[in-house]
Short mmCIF file of C-alpha atoms in Angstrom, two decimals:
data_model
loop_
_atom_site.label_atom_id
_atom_site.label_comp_id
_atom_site.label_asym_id
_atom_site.label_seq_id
_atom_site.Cartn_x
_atom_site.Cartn_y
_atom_site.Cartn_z
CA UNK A 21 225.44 19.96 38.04
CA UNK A 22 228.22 21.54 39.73
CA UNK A 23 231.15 22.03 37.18
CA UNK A 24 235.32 21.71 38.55
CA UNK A 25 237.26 23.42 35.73
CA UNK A 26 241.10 22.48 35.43
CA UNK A 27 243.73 23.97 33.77
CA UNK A 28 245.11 23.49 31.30
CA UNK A 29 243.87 20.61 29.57
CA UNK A 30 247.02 19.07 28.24
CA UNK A 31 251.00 20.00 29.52
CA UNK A 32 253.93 18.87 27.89
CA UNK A 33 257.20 19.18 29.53
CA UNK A 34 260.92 18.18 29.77
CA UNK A 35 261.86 15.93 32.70
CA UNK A 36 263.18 18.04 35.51
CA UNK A 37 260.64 20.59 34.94
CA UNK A 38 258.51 22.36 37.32
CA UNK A 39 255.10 22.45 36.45
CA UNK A 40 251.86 23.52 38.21
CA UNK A 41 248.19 22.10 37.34
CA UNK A 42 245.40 24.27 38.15
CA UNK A 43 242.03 23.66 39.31
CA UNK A 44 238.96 25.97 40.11
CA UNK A 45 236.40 24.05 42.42
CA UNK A 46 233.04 24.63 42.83
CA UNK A 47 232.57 27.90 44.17
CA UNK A 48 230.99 26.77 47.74
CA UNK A 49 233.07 23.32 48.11
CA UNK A 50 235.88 23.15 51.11
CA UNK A 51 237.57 20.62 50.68
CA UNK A 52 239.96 19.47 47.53
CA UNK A 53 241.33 16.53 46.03
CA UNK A 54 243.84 15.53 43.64
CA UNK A 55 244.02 12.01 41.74
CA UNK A 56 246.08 10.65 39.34
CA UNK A 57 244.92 8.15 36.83
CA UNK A 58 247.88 6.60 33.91
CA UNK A 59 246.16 5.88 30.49
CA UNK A 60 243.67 2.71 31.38
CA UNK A 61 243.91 2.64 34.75
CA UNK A 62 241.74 3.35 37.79
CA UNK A 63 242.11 6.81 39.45
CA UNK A 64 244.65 6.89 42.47
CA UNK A 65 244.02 9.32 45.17
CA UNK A 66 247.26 11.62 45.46
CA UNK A 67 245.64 14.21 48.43
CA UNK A 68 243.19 15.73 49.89
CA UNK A 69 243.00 19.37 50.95
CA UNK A 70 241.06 21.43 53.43
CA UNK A 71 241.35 24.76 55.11
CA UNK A 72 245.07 25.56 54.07
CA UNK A 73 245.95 21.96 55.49
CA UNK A 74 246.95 18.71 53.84
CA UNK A 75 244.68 16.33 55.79
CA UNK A 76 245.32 12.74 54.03
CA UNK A 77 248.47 11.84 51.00
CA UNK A 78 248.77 8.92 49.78
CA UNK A 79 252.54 7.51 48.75
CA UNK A 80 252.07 8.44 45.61
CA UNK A 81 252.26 12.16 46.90
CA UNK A 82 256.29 12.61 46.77
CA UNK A 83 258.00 14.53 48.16
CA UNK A 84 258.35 16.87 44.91
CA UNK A 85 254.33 17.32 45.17
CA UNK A 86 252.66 20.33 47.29
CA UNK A 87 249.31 21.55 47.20
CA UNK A 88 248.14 24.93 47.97
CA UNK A 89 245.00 27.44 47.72
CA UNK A 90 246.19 30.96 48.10
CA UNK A 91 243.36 33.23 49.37
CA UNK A 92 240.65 31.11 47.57
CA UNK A 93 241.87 31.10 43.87
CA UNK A 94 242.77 28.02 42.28
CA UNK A 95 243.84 24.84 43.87
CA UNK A 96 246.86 23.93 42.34
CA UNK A 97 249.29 21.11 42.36
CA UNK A 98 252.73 21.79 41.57
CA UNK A 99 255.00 18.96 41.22
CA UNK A 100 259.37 19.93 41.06
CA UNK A 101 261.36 18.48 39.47
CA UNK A 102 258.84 16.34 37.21
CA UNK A 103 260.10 12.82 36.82
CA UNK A 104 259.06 10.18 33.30
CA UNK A 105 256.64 8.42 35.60
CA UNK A 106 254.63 11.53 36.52
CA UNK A 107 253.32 11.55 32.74
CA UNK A 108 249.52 10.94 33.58
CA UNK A 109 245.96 12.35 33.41
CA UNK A 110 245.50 14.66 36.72
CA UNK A 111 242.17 15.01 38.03
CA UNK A 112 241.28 17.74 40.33
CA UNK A 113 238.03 16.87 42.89
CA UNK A 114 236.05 18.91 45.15
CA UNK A 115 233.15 18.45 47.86
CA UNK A 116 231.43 20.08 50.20
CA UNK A 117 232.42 20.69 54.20
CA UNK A 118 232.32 17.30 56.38
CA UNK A 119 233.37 13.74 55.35
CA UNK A 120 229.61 12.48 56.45
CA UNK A 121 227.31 11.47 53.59
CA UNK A 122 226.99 14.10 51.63
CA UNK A 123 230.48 15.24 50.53
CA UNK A 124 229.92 13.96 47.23
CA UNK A 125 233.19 14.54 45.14
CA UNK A 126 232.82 16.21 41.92
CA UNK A 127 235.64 15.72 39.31
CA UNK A 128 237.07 18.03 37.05
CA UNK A 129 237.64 16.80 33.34
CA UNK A 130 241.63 16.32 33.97
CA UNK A 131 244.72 17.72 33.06
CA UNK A 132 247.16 15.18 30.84
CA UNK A 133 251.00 15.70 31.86
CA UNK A 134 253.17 14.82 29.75
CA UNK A 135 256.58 14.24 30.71
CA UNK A 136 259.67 13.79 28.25
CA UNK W 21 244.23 -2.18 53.76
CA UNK W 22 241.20 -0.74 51.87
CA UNK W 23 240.65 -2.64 48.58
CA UNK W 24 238.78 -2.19 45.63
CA UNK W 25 237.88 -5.07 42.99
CA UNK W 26 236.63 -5.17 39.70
CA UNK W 27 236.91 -8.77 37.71
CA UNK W 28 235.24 -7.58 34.63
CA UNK W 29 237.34 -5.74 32.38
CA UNK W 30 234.59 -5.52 29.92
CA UNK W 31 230.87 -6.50 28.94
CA UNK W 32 229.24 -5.78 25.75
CA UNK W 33 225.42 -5.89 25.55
CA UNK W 34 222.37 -5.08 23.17
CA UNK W 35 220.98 -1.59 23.69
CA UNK W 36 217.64 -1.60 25.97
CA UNK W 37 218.84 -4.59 28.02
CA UNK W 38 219.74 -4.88 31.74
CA UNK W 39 223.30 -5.16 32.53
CA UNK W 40 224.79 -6.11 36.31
CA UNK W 41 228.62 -5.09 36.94
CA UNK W 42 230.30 -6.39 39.95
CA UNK W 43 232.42 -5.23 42.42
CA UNK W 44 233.68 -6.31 45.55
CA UNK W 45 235.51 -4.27 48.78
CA UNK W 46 237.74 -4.81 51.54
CA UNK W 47 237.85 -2.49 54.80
CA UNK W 48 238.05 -2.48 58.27
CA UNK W 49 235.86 -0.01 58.97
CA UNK W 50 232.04 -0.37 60.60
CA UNK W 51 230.69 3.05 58.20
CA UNK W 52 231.90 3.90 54.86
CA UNK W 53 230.12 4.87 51.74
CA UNK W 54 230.48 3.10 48.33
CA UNK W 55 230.12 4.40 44.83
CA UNK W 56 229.47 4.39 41.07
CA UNK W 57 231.19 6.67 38.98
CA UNK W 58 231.15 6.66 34.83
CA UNK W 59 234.12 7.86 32.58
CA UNK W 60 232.98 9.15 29.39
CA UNK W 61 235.29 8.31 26.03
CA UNK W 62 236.05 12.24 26.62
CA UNK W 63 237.09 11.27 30.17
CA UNK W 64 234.95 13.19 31.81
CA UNK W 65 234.11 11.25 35.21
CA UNK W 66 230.33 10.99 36.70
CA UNK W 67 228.94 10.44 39.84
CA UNK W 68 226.37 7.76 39.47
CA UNK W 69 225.00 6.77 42.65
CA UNK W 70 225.80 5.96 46.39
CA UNK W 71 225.00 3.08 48.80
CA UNK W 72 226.42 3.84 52.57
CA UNK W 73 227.16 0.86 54.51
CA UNK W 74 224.46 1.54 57.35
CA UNK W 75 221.77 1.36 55.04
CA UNK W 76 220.11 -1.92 53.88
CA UNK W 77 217.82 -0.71 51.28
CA UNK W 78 219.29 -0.48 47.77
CA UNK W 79 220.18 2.85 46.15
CA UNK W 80 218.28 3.86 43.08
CA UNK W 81 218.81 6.90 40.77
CA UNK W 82 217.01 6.28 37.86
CA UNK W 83 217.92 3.44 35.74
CA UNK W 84 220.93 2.49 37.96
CA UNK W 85 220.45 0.54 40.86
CA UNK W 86 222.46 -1.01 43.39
CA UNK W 87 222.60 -4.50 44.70
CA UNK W 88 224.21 -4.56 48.22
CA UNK W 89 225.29 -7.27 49.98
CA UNK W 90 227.26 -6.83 53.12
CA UNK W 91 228.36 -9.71 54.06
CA UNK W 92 229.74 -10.66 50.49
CA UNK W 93 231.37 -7.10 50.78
CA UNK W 94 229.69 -6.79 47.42
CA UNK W 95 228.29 -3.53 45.81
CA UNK W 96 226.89 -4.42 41.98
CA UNK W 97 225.51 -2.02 39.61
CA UNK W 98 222.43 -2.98 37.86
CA UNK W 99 221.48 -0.35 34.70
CA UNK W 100 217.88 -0.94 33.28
CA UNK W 101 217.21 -0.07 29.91
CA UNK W 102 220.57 0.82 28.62
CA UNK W 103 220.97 3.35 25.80
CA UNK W 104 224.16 3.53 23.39
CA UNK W 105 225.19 6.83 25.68
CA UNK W 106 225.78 4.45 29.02
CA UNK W 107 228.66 3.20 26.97
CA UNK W 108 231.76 3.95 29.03
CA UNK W 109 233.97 2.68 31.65
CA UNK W 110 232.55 1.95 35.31
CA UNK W 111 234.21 2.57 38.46
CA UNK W 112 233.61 1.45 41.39
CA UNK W 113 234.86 3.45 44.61
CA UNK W 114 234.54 3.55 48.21
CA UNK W 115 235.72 5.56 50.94
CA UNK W 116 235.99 5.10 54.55
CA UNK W 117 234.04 7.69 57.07
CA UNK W 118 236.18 9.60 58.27
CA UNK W 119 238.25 9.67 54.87
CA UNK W 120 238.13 11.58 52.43
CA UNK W 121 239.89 9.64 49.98
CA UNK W 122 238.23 7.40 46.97
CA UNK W 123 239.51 4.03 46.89
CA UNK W 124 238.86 3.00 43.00
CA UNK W 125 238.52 -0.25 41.25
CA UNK W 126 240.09 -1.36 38.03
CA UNK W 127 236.98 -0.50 36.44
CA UNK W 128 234.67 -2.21 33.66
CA UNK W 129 234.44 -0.90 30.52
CA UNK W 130 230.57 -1.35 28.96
CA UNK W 131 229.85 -1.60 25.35
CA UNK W 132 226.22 -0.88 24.00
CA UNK W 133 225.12 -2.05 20.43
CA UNK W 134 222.24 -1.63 19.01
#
């Protein structure tokens, strides 16, 4: 099926840090999402992305978060300064146009943060 | 508030059985969609199947199959036949219509022996 590819798989970094995660969504999908699942937990929806625009965040999306896709390369999420709690698995999503039945999200295999 | 609910944290059950994992949902919406998604011991996350909230047939993809009930706000997961590879964790998710966001449970995490 359609593959998301994130990178890199696993970033370690001092607190206070910037660091940027990087995602390449399937190559016809519009809209983008990032969640953020802590070891044996359920995923968490940070954002969702579409046409340059942040159109939902959740309040896990601080204020040290942004999104961005800049002329259709990766989808990144950069998060400055990184905090302890911020260590995490990152997973990057993507779908097609329209929030109607078939925007199926397809989920990238996750980038672990590490945060120390 | 949109809510998610998973009571079973994990089953364990003899390969080539059928297993049912519940879930139940809270939302104030009249259309939203619900889903199954797997997450492999590599992490790796899999879409399953879909049930959307207008529709009162159950979904079926294969050997997973859905068991809908509205009014209960209930959404189970029924897998036929299960091989050693279905072992993984379970979510269930749902989003709202005109969201785009996934609403996850707590997930289950199912054990196959042989």
């Amino acid at each position: 099926g359609p593959k998301v590819l994130q990178i890199p798989s696993h970033q370690i970094i001092d607190m206070g840090q910037m660091v940027t995660l990087n995602c390449d969504p399937v190559s016809n999908h519009l809209y983008f999402y990032w969640y953020k699942q802590i070891l044996g937990q359920q995923m968490e929806f940070l954002v969702n992305f579409y046409n340059g625009k942040v159109m939902e965040k959740s309040k896990l999306f601080k204020d040290q978060f942004s999104v961005e896709r800049p002329d259709g390369s990766y989808f990144t999420l950069k998060i400055q300064p990184t905090a302890l709690e911020d260590s995490a698995v990152y997973f990057c999503a993507s779908s097609l146009p329209g929030l109607g039945a078939y925007a199926e999200q397809f989920f990238g295999p996750g980038t672990r943060l590490t945060v120390l | 508030a949109q809510k998610v609910t998973q009571t079973q944290t994990s089953i364990s059950v003899v390969e080539k059985t059928t297993v049912t994992m519940d879930c139940v949902y809270e939302t104030r919406d009249s259309s939203y969609f619900l889903f199954w998604y797997k997450q492999t011991a590599s992490g790796e996350i899999v879409f399953l199947i879909r049930q959307d909230s207008y529709k009162k047939e159950n979904a079926t993809v294969g050997h997973y199959s859905l068991n809908f009930q509205k009014p209960k706000s209930s959404i189970g997961l029924i897998i036929t036949a299960t091989q050693i590879e279905d072992s993984a964790v379970y979510f269930c998710a749902m989003r709202n219509y005109n969201q785009g966001k996934l609403i996850f449970g707590q997930g289950t995490k199912l054990s196959i022996k042989p």
